[in-house]
Amino acid sequence: MLVQIYEEHGDGTNGIAISAPGVIDSETGFMYNAGTIFCVSNINIVEILENRCHVPVTVENDAKSAALAEVWRGALSDCKNAIAVICGTAVGGAVICDRKVLRGKNFMAGEFSYILTETNDCMNPQKVLAERNGVPGLIRLVAERKKLPAEELDGEKIFSMANCGDEEALECLRIFCNHLAVQITNYQFIFDPERFAIGGGISVQPLFLQMIKEELKKINRVYPHNVPIPEVTTCKYFNDSNLIGALYVHLQEKEEKYSMEKVKAFMELVNGRREAQYLREMFCR
Protein backbone atom coordinates (compact mmCIF):
# COMPACT_ATOMS: atom_id res chain seq x y z
CA MET A 1 0.00 0.00 0.00
CA LEU A 2 2.76 2.47 0.93
CA VAL A 3 4.69 1.68 -2.23
CA GLN A 4 1.51 2.19 -4.30
CA ILE A 5 0.90 5.59 -2.68
CA TYR A 6 4.50 6.58 -3.34
CA GLU A 7 4.32 5.50 -6.97
CA GLU A 8 1.16 7.57 -7.47
CA HIS A 9 2.16 10.69 -5.53
CA GLY A 10 5.90 10.42 -4.96
CA ASP A 11 7.20 12.96 -7.48
CA GLY A 12 9.46 15.37 -5.63
CA THR A 13 9.38 13.30 -2.44
CA ASN A 14 12.63 13.56 -0.50
CA GLY A 15 12.01 10.73 1.95
CA ILE A 16 9.55 8.49 3.76
CA ALA A 17 9.02 8.63 7.53
CA ILE A 18 7.14 5.71 9.10
CA SER A 19 5.51 5.40 12.49
CA ALA A 20 4.59 1.77 13.16
CA PRO A 21 3.52 -0.43 16.05
CA GLY A 22 5.72 -3.18 17.40
CA VAL A 23 9.29 -3.87 18.45
CA ILE A 24 11.58 -1.98 16.08
CA ASP A 25 15.29 -1.30 15.78
CA SER A 26 15.00 2.17 14.33
CA GLU A 27 18.71 2.45 13.64
CA THR A 28 18.74 -0.49 11.23
CA GLY A 29 15.07 -0.38 10.18
CA PHE A 30 14.44 -3.94 11.33
CA MET A 31 10.93 -4.75 12.57
CA TYR A 32 10.88 -7.76 14.89
CA ASN A 33 7.10 -7.54 14.99
CA ALA A 34 4.31 -5.06 14.36
CA GLY A 35 2.29 -5.52 17.52
CA THR A 36 -1.19 -6.74 16.67
CA ILE A 37 -0.41 -6.73 12.94
CA PHE A 38 0.73 -10.34 12.91
CA CYS A 39 1.47 -10.51 9.18
CA VAL A 40 4.54 -8.30 9.70
CA SER A 41 7.54 -9.80 11.48
CA ASN A 42 11.30 -10.06 11.10
CA ILE A 43 11.67 -7.76 8.11
CA ASN A 44 13.86 -4.78 7.38
CA ILE A 45 11.21 -2.33 6.25
CA VAL A 46 13.74 0.44 5.57
CA GLU A 47 15.82 -1.74 3.28
CA ILE A 48 12.75 -2.96 1.41
CA LEU A 49 11.28 0.49 0.82
CA GLU A 50 14.56 2.21 -0.02
CA ASN A 51 15.19 -0.43 -2.69
CA ARG A 52 11.69 0.10 -4.11
CA CYS A 53 11.31 3.87 -3.78
CA HIS A 54 14.93 5.08 -3.98
CA VAL A 55 14.55 7.73 -1.26
CA PRO A 56 15.74 7.75 2.36
CA VAL A 57 13.35 5.86 4.68
CA THR A 58 13.12 5.88 8.47
CA VAL A 59 10.92 3.88 10.83
CA GLU A 60 10.19 4.26 14.51
CA ASN A 61 7.78 2.65 16.96
CA ASP A 62 4.55 4.65 17.05
CA ALA A 63 4.56 5.32 20.81
CA LYS A 64 8.22 6.30 20.77
CA SER A 65 7.48 8.59 17.83
CA ALA A 66 4.70 10.20 19.86
CA ALA A 67 7.02 10.73 22.81
CA LEU A 68 9.69 12.30 20.61
CA ALA A 69 7.13 14.70 19.11
CA GLU A 70 6.23 15.83 22.62
CA VAL A 71 9.90 16.22 23.56
CA TRP A 72 10.55 18.11 20.34
CA ARG A 73 7.81 20.74 20.49
CA GLY A 74 5.06 19.40 22.74
CA ALA A 75 4.06 18.69 26.32
CA LEU A 76 7.50 17.34 27.28
CA SER A 77 9.61 20.00 25.56
CA ASP A 78 10.90 21.36 28.89
CA CYS A 79 11.66 17.92 30.36
CA LYS A 80 14.94 16.07 30.54
CA ASN A 81 13.41 12.82 31.82
CA ALA A 82 9.81 11.87 31.09
CA ILE A 83 7.44 9.05 30.18
CA ALA A 84 4.79 8.86 27.48
CA VAL A 85 1.84 6.47 27.84
CA ILE A 86 -0.23 5.98 24.70
CA CYS A 87 -3.66 4.36 25.09
CA GLY A 88 -4.85 2.97 21.81
CA THR A 89 -5.58 -0.57 20.65
CA ALA A 90 -3.05 -1.56 23.32
CA VAL A 91 -0.79 0.53 25.60
CA GLY A 92 2.32 1.92 23.97
CA GLY A 93 4.89 3.99 25.69
CA ALA A 94 8.34 5.44 25.84
CA VAL A 95 10.83 6.30 28.54
CA ILE A 96 12.70 9.52 27.82
CA CYS A 97 16.11 9.76 29.49
CA ASP A 98 18.21 12.87 28.92
CA ARG A 99 15.76 13.83 26.13
CA LYS A 100 16.43 10.58 24.26
CA VAL A 101 14.34 7.44 23.97
CA LEU A 102 15.52 4.65 26.24
CA ARG A 103 15.41 1.54 24.06
CA GLY A 104 16.85 -1.31 26.11
CA LYS A 105 18.83 -4.37 25.06
CA ASN A 106 15.92 -5.90 23.17
CA PHE A 107 14.22 -2.63 22.13
CA MET A 108 11.48 -3.40 24.68
CA ALA A 109 11.83 -0.41 27.02
CA GLY A 110 8.46 1.31 27.22
CA GLU A 111 6.51 -1.65 25.83
CA PHE A 112 3.95 -1.27 28.59
CA SER A 113 1.42 -3.55 26.90
CA TYR A 114 3.35 -6.61 28.07
CA ILE A 115 3.22 -5.71 31.77
CA LEU A 116 1.43 -8.35 33.87
CA THR A 117 -1.39 -6.94 35.95
CA GLU A 118 -2.31 -9.95 38.14
CA THR A 119 -0.11 -11.89 40.57
CA ASN A 120 -2.60 -14.71 41.14
CA ASP A 121 -3.27 -15.34 37.45
CA CYS A 122 -0.03 -14.32 35.78
CA MET A 123 -0.08 -17.17 33.27
CA ASN A 124 -3.27 -15.82 31.71
CA PRO A 125 -2.42 -13.91 28.49
CA GLN A 126 -5.49 -11.74 29.08
CA LYS A 127 -3.99 -10.33 32.30
CA VAL A 128 -1.64 -7.88 30.66
CA LEU A 129 -1.88 -4.11 30.47
CA ALA A 130 -2.73 -4.17 26.76
CA GLU A 131 -5.96 -6.01 27.56
CA ARG A 132 -6.82 -3.91 30.60
CA ASN A 133 -5.92 -0.40 29.48
CA GLY A 134 -6.19 -0.50 25.73
CA VAL A 135 -9.39 1.09 24.46
CA PRO A 136 -10.88 -2.34 23.63
CA GLY A 137 -10.53 -3.13 27.35
CA LEU A 138 -12.64 -0.11 28.22
CA ILE A 139 -15.21 -1.13 25.62
CA ARG A 140 -15.43 -4.66 27.07
CA LEU A 141 -15.82 -3.26 30.57
CA VAL A 142 -18.72 -1.00 29.60
CA ALA A 143 -20.33 -3.63 27.38
CA GLU A 144 -20.36 -6.16 30.23
CA ARG A 145 -21.70 -3.66 32.75
CA LYS A 146 -24.46 -2.38 30.48
CA LYS A 147 -25.14 -5.77 28.87
CA LEU A 148 -24.58 -4.42 25.38
CA PRO A 149 -22.79 -5.96 22.39
CA ALA A 150 -19.24 -4.61 22.31
CA GLU A 151 -19.71 -3.93 18.59
CA GLU A 152 -22.19 -1.17 19.44
CA LEU A 153 -19.62 0.78 21.45
CA ASP A 154 -16.46 2.73 20.83
CA GLY A 155 -14.40 5.14 22.91
CA GLU A 156 -16.25 8.20 21.65
CA LYS A 157 -19.67 6.75 22.53
CA ILE A 158 -18.49 5.74 25.99
CA PHE A 159 -17.20 9.21 26.80
CA SER A 160 -20.39 10.72 25.41
CA MET A 161 -22.38 8.57 27.84
CA ALA A 162 -20.07 9.45 30.72
CA ASN A 163 -20.18 13.17 29.96
CA CYS A 164 -23.98 12.96 29.94
CA GLY A 165 -23.96 11.48 33.44
CA ASP A 166 -24.45 7.78 32.70
CA GLU A 167 -23.55 6.24 36.09
CA GLU A 168 -22.52 2.85 34.72
CA ALA A 169 -20.27 4.40 32.08
CA LEU A 170 -18.74 6.69 34.70
CA GLU A 171 -18.10 3.77 37.04
CA CYS A 172 -16.40 1.76 34.30
CA LEU A 173 -14.31 4.73 33.25
CA ARG A 174 -13.29 5.25 36.88
CA ILE A 175 -12.11 1.62 37.11
CA PHE A 176 -10.24 1.98 33.82
CA CYS A 177 -8.49 5.16 34.99
CA ASN A 178 -7.65 3.64 38.37
CA HIS A 179 -5.87 0.72 36.69
CA LEU A 180 -3.84 3.14 34.58
CA ALA A 181 -3.10 5.37 37.56
CA VAL A 182 -1.70 2.38 39.47
CA GLN A 183 0.75 1.71 36.64
CA ILE A 184 1.71 5.39 36.37
CA THR A 185 2.43 5.40 40.10
CA ASN A 186 4.66 2.35 39.68
CA TYR A 187 6.54 3.99 36.81
CA GLN A 188 7.06 7.07 38.99
CA PHE A 189 8.93 5.01 41.58
CA ILE A 190 10.93 3.10 38.96
CA PHE A 191 12.14 6.11 36.96
CA ASP A 192 10.99 9.26 38.82
CA PRO A 193 10.32 11.29 35.66
CA GLU A 194 9.49 14.97 35.60
CA ARG A 195 6.22 14.45 33.76
CA PHE A 196 3.96 11.90 32.09
CA ALA A 197 2.29 12.64 28.76
CA ILE A 198 -0.85 10.62 27.99
CA GLY A 199 -1.69 10.12 24.33
CA GLY A 200 -3.93 8.15 22.04
CA GLY A 201 -7.39 8.93 20.69
CA ILE A 202 -9.08 9.07 24.09
CA SER A 203 -6.56 11.61 25.37
CA VAL A 204 -8.63 14.37 23.71
CA GLN A 205 -11.33 13.73 26.31
CA PRO A 206 -10.84 16.13 29.30
CA LEU A 207 -12.67 13.69 31.58
CA PHE A 208 -9.99 11.06 30.95
CA LEU A 209 -7.15 13.21 32.29
CA GLN A 210 -9.33 14.51 35.12
CA MET A 211 -10.10 11.00 36.37
CA ILE A 212 -6.49 9.86 36.09
CA LYS A 213 -5.39 12.78 38.26
CA GLU A 214 -8.13 12.06 40.80
CA GLU A 215 -7.11 8.40 41.01
CA LEU A 216 -3.44 9.32 41.39
CA LYS A 217 -4.31 11.49 44.40
CA LYS A 218 -6.28 8.64 45.96
CA ILE A 219 -3.43 6.19 45.49
CA ASN A 220 -0.96 8.67 46.95
CA ARG A 221 -2.81 8.59 50.29
CA VAL A 222 -1.71 4.96 50.76
CA TYR A 223 1.86 5.93 51.57
CA PRO A 224 2.88 6.83 55.14
CA HIS A 225 5.50 9.29 53.90
CA ASN A 226 5.26 12.35 51.71
CA VAL A 227 5.86 10.98 48.21
CA PRO A 228 5.33 12.85 44.93
CA ILE A 229 2.11 12.57 42.99
CA PRO A 230 3.04 11.97 39.34
CA GLU A 231 2.63 15.03 37.16
CA VAL A 232 0.40 14.05 34.27
CA THR A 233 -0.75 15.91 31.19
CA THR A 234 -1.99 15.05 27.72
CA CYS A 235 0.14 14.99 24.60
CA LYS A 236 -0.04 18.37 22.88
CA TYR A 237 -0.63 16.67 19.55
CA PHE A 238 -3.01 14.02 20.96
CA ASN A 239 -3.49 11.16 18.51
CA ASP A 240 -1.29 12.80 15.87
CA SER A 241 1.86 12.83 18.01
CA ASN A 242 3.22 9.71 16.35
CA LEU A 243 3.00 11.32 12.90
CA ILE A 244 4.81 14.46 14.04
CA GLY A 245 7.40 12.29 15.80
CA ALA A 246 8.02 10.21 12.69
CA LEU A 247 8.92 13.41 10.86
CA TYR A 248 11.24 14.43 13.70
CA VAL A 249 13.01 11.04 13.59
CA HIS A 250 13.45 11.38 9.83
CA LEU A 251 14.87 14.89 10.07
CA GLN A 252 17.28 13.80 12.80
CA GLU A 253 18.34 10.54 11.16
CA LYS A 254 18.81 11.86 7.65
CA GLU A 255 19.93 15.34 8.74
CA GLU A 256 17.44 16.88 6.36
CA LYS A 257 17.58 20.63 5.86
CA TYR A 258 14.08 21.86 5.24
CA SER A 259 13.23 25.07 3.42
CA MET A 260 10.11 27.15 3.97
CA GLU A 261 9.05 26.32 0.41
CA LYS A 262 9.06 22.60 1.20
CA VAL A 263 7.25 23.13 4.48
CA LYS A 264 4.56 25.22 2.79
CA ALA A 265 4.17 22.64 0.02
CA PHE A 266 3.73 19.88 2.59
CA MET A 267 1.21 21.93 4.58
CA GLU A 268 -0.81 22.48 1.40
CA LEU A 269 -0.80 18.72 0.87
CA VAL A 270 -2.28 18.09 4.32
CA ASN A 271 -4.43 21.22 4.39
CA GLY A 272 -7.59 20.74 6.41
CA ARG A 273 -6.01 18.11 8.65
CA ARG A 274 -4.72 18.65 12.18
CA GLU A 275 -1.17 17.91 11.03
CA ALA A 276 -1.16 21.10 8.94
CA GLN A 277 -2.02 23.20 11.98
CA TYR A 278 0.69 21.55 14.08
CA LEU A 279 3.35 21.92 11.41
CA ARG A 280 2.40 25.55 10.87
CA GLU A 281 2.88 26.18 14.59
CA MET A 282 6.24 24.41 14.67
CA PHE A 283 7.89 25.69 11.51
CA CYS A 284 6.39 29.12 10.98
CA ARG A 285 7.01 30.78 14.31
PDB file of C-alpha atoms in Angstrom, residues 68 75 103-104 112 167 192 194 197 200 262 284:
ATOM      1  CA  LEU A  68       9.691  12.303  20.605  1.00  0.00           C
ATOM      2  CA  ALA A  75       4.063  18.688  26.318  1.00  0.00           C
ATOM      3  CA  ARG A 103      15.410   1.536  24.058  1.00  0.00           C
ATOM      4  CA  GLY A 104      16.846  -1.311  26.114  1.00  0.00           C
ATOM      5  CA  PHE A 112       3.945  -1.273  28.594  1.00  0.00           C
ATOM      6  CA  GLU A 167     -23.553   6.240  36.091  1.00  0.00           C
ATOM      7  CA  ASP A 192      10.986   9.260  38.820  1.00  0.00           C
ATOM      8  CA  GLU A 194       9.494  14.970  35.604  1.00  0.00           C
ATOM      9  CA  ALA A 197       2.287  12.641  28.761  1.00  0.00           C
ATOM     10  CA  GLY A 200      -3.933   8.149  22.039  1.00  0.00           C
ATOM     11  CA  LYS A 262       9.058  22.602   1.201  1.00  0.00           C
ATOM     12  CA  CYS A 284       6.390  29.118  10.981  1.00  0.00           C
TER      13      CYS A 284
END
